[in-house]
mmCIF file of C-alpha atoms in Angstrom:
data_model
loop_
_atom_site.group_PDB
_atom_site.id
_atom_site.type_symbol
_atom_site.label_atom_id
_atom_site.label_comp_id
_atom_site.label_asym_id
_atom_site.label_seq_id
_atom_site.Cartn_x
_atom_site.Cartn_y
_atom_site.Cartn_z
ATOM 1 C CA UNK A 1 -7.293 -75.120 4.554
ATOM 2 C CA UNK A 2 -6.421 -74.211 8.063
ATOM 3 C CA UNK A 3 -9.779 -74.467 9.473
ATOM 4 C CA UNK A 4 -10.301 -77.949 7.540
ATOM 5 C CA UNK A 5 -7.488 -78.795 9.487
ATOM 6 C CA UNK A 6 -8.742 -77.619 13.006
ATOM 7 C CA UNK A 7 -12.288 -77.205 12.540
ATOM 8 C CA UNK A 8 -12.445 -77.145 16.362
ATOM 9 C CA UNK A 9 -10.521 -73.546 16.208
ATOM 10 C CA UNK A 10 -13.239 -72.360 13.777
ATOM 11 C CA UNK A 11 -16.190 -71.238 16.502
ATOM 12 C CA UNK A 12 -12.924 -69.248 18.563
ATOM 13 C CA UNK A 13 -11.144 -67.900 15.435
ATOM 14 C CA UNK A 14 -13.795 -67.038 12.199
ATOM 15 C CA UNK A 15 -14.794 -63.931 13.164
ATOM 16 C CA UNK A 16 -11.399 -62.509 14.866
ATOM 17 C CA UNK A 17 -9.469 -63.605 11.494
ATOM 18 C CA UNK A 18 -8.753 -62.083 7.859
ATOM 19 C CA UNK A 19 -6.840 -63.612 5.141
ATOM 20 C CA UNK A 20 -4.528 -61.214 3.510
ATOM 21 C CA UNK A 21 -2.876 -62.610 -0.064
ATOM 22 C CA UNK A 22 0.565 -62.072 -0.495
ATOM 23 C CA UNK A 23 1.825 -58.508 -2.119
ATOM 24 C CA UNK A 24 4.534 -58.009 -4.798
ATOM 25 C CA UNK A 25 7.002 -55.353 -5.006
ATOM 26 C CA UNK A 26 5.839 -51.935 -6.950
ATOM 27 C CA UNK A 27 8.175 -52.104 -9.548
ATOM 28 C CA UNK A 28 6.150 -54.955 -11.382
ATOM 29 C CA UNK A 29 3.385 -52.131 -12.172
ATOM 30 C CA UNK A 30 6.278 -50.283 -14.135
ATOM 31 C CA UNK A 31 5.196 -50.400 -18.019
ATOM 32 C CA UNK A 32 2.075 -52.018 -16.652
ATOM 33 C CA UNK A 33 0.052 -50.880 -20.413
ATOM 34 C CA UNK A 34 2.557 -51.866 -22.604
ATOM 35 C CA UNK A 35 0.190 -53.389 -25.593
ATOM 36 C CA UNK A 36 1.163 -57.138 -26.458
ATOM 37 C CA UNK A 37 2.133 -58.445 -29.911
ATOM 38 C CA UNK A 38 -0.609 -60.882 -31.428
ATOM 39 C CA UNK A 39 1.362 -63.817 -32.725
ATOM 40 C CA UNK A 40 -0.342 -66.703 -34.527
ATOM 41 C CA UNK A 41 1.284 -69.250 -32.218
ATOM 42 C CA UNK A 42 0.078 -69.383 -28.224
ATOM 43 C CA UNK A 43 3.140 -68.532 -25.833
ATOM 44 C CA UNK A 44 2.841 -70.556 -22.631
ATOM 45 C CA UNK A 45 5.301 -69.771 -19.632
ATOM 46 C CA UNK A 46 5.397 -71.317 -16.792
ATOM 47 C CA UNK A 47 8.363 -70.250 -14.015
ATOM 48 C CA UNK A 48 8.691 -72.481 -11.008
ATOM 49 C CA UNK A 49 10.510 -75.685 -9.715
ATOM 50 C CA UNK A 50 9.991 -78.566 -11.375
ATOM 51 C CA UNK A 51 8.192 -81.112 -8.620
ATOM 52 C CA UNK A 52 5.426 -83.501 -9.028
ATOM 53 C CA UNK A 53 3.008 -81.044 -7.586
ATOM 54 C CA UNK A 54 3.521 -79.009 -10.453
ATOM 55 C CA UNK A 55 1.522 -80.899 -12.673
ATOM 56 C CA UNK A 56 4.423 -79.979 -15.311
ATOM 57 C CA UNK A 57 3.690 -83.978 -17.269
ATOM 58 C CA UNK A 58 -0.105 -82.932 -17.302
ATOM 59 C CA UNK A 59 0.535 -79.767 -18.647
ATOM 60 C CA UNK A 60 2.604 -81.235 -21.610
ATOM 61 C CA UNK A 61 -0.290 -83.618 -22.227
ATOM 62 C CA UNK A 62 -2.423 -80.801 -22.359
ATOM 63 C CA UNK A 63 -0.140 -78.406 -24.509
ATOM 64 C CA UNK A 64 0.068 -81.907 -26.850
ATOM 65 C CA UNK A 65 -3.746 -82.347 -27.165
ATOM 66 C CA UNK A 66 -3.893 -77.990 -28.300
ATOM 67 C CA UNK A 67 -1.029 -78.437 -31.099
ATOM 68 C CA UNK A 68 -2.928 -81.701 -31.875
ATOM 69 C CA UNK A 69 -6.043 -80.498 -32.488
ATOM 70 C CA UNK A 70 -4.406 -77.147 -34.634
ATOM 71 C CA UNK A 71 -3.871 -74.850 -31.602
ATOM 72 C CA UNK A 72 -0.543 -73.612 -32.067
ATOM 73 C CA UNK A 73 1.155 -72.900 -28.463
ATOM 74 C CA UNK A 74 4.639 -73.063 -27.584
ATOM 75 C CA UNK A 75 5.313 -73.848 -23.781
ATOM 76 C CA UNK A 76 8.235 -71.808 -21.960
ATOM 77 C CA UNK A 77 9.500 -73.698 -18.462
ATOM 78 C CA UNK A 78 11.726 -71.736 -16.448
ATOM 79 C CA UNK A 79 13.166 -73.347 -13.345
ATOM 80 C CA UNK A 80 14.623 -76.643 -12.317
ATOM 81 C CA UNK A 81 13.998 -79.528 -9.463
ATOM 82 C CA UNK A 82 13.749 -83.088 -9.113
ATOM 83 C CA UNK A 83 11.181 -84.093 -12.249
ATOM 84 C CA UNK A 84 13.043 -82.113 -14.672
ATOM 85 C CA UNK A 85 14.762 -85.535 -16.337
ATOM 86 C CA UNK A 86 11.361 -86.904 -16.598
ATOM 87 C CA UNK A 87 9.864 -83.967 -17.923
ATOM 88 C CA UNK A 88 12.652 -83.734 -20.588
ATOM 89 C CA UNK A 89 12.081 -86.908 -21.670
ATOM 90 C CA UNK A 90 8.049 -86.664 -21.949
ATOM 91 C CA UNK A 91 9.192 -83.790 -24.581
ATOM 92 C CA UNK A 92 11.702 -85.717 -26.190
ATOM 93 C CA UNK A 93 8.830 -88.510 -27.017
ATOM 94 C CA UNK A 94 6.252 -85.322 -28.348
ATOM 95 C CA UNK A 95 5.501 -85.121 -31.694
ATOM 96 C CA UNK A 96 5.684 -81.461 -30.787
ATOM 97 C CA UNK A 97 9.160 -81.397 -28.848
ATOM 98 C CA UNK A 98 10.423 -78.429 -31.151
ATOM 99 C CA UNK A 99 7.149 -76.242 -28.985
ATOM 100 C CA UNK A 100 9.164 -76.840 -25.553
ATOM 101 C CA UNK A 101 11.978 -75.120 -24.239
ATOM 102 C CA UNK A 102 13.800 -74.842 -21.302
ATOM 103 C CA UNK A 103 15.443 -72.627 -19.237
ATOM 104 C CA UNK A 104 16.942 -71.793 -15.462
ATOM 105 C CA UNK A 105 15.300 -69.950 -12.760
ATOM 106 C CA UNK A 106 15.951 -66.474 -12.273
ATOM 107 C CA UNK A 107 14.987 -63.950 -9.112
ATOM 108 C CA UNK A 108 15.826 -60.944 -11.113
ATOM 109 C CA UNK A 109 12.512 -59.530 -11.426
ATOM 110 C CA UNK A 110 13.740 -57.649 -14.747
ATOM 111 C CA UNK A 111 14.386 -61.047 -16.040
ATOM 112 C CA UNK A 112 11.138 -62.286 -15.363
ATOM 113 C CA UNK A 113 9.075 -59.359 -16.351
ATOM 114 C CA UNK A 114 10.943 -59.534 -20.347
ATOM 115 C CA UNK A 115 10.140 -63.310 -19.670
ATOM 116 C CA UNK A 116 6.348 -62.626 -19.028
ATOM 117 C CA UNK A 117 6.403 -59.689 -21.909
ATOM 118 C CA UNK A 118 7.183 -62.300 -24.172
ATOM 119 C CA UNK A 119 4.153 -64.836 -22.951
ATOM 120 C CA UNK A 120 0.356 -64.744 -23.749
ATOM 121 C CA UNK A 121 -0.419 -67.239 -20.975
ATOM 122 C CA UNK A 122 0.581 -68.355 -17.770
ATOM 123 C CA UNK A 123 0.107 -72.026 -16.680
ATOM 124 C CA UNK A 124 0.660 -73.485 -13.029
ATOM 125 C CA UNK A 125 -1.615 -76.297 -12.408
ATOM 126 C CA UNK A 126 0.182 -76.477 -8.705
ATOM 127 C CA UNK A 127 -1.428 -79.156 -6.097
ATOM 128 C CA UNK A 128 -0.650 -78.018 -2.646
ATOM 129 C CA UNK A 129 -0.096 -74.675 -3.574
ATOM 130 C CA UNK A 130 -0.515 -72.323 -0.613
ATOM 131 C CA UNK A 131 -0.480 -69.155 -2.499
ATOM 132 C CA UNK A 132 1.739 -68.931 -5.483
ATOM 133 C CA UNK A 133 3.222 -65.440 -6.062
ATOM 134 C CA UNK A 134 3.525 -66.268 -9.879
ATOM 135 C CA UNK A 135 0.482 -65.861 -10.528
ATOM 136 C CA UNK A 136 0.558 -62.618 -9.117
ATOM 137 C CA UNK A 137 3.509 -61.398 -10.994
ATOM 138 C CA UNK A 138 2.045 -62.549 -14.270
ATOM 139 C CA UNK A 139 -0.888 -60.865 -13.867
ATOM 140 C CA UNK A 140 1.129 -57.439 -13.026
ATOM 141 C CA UNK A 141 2.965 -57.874 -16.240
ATOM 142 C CA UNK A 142 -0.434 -57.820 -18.317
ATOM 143 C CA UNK A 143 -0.548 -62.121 -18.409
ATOM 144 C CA UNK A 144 -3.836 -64.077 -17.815
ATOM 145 C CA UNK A 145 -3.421 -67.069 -15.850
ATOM 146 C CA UNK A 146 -4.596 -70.600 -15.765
ATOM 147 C CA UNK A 147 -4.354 -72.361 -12.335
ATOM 148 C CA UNK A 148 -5.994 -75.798 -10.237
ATOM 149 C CA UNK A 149 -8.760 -75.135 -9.054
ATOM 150 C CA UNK A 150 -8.953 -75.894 -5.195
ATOM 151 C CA UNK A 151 -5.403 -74.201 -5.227
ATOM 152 C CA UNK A 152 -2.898 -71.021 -4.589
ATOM 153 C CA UNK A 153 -5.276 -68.606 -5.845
ATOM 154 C CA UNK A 154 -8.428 -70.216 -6.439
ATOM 155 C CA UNK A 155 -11.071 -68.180 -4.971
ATOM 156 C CA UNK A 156 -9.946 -64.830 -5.514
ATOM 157 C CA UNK A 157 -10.551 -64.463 -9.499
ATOM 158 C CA UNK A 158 -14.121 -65.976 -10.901
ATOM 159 C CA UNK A 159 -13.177 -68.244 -14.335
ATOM 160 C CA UNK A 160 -12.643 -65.330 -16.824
ATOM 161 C CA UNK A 161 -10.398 -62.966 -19.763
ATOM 162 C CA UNK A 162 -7.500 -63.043 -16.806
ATOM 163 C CA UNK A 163 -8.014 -66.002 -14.971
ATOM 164 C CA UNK A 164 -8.985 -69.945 -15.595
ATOM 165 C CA UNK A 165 -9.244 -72.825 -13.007
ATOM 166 C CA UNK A 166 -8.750 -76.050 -14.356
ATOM 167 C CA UNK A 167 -9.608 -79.672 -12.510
ATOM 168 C CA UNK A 168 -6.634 -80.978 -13.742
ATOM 169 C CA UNK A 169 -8.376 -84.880 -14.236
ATOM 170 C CA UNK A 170 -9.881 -84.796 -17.269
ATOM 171 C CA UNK A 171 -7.541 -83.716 -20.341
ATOM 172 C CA UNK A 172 -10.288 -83.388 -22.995
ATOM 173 C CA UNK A 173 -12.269 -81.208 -20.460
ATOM 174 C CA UNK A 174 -9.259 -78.894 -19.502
ATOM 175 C CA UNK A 175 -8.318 -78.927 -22.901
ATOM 176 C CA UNK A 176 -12.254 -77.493 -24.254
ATOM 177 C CA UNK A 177 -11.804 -75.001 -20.913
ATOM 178 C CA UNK A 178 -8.751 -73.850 -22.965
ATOM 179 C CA UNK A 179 -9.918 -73.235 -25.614
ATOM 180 C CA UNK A 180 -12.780 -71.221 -24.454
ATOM 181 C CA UNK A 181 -10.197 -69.418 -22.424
ATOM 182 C CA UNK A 182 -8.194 -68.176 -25.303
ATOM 183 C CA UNK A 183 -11.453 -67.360 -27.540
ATOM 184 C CA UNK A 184 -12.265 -64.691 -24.018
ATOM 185 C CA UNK A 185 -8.607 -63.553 -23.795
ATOM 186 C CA UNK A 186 -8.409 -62.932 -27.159
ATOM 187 C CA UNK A 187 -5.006 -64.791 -27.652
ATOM 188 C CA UNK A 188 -6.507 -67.126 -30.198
ATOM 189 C CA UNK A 189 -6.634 -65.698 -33.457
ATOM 190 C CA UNK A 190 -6.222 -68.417 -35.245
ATOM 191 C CA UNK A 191 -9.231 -70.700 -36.364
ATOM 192 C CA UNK A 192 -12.288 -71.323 -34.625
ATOM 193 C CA UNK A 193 -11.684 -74.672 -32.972
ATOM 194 C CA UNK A 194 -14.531 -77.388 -31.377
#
């Protein structure tokens, strides 16, 4: 993004420069191969502020169109911020409002590891995301992600079992990309779905 910004640094800078992602402390390796429960129903988290960028409308629409179509998920929101109102009442109007929930922020990184423990996914379909250390705390705690593509970490996992990039335009597209996604993660043990 930097160099789209000043191409006219790129000749002086592209081969003197490195880019270095973010690190997390080592206590979110503790317990690292602690096996997961298989549940019938799909826990989503998603931990984060609760702005536009966030995607957090699209990614009720989207959790709406997998109970609709017999994917049982439940979506987790911890956080808070300026959309939250908005995003409470989207639920409120769900035939699936009893599949949301919730809940404030926390920085204790105990907290958020039992938080992750209890999730099979995590969702952050971010715009303008620089980096997004989420991402990189779910995946410590054992939690594939799901992410927009062109964002945070986009470019450092291929589309795979731990990691999905979604366009974020096309529900019925991200929503078959889902799908797919749990069928390689093995979260979906529930019926085959088309």
């Amino acid at each position: 993004k930097f160099m789209e910004l000043f191409p006219q640094a790129l000749e002086y800078i592209k081969n003197k420069c490195l880019v270095i992602p973010n690190g997390i402390p080592e206590t979110w390796f503790d317990n690292l191969h602690q096996e997961k429960i298989q549940r019938d129903v799909i826990n989503f988290v998603y931990q984060g502020t609760f702005h536009a960028r966030k995607n957090l409308l699209y990614t009720v629409d989207l959790m709406d169109c997998l109970n609709v179509n017999g994917v049982e998920c439940k979506f987790r929101m911890y956080g808070a911020g300026p959309e939250q109102e908005l995003i409470e009442k989207k639920i409120k109007e769900s035939n699936y409002s009893s599949c949301y929930s919730m809940d404030s922020w926390s920085n204790s990184i105990e907290v958020i590891k039992k938080r992750y423990s209890e999730a099979d996914i995590f969702i952050m379909l971010s715009s303008d995301e620089t980096f997004g250390i989420s991402y990189i705390e779910a995946l410590a705690s054992g939690v594939p992600i799901v992410y927009k593509k062109g964002e945070g970490v986009d470019g450092f996992f291929e589309d795979s079992e731990v990691a999905l990039g979604l366009e974020c335009e096309e529900l019925e597209e991200d929503y078959r990309k889902i799908v797919s996604f749990l069928k390689k993660t093995g979260k979906n043990k529930q019926k085959t779905y088309d």
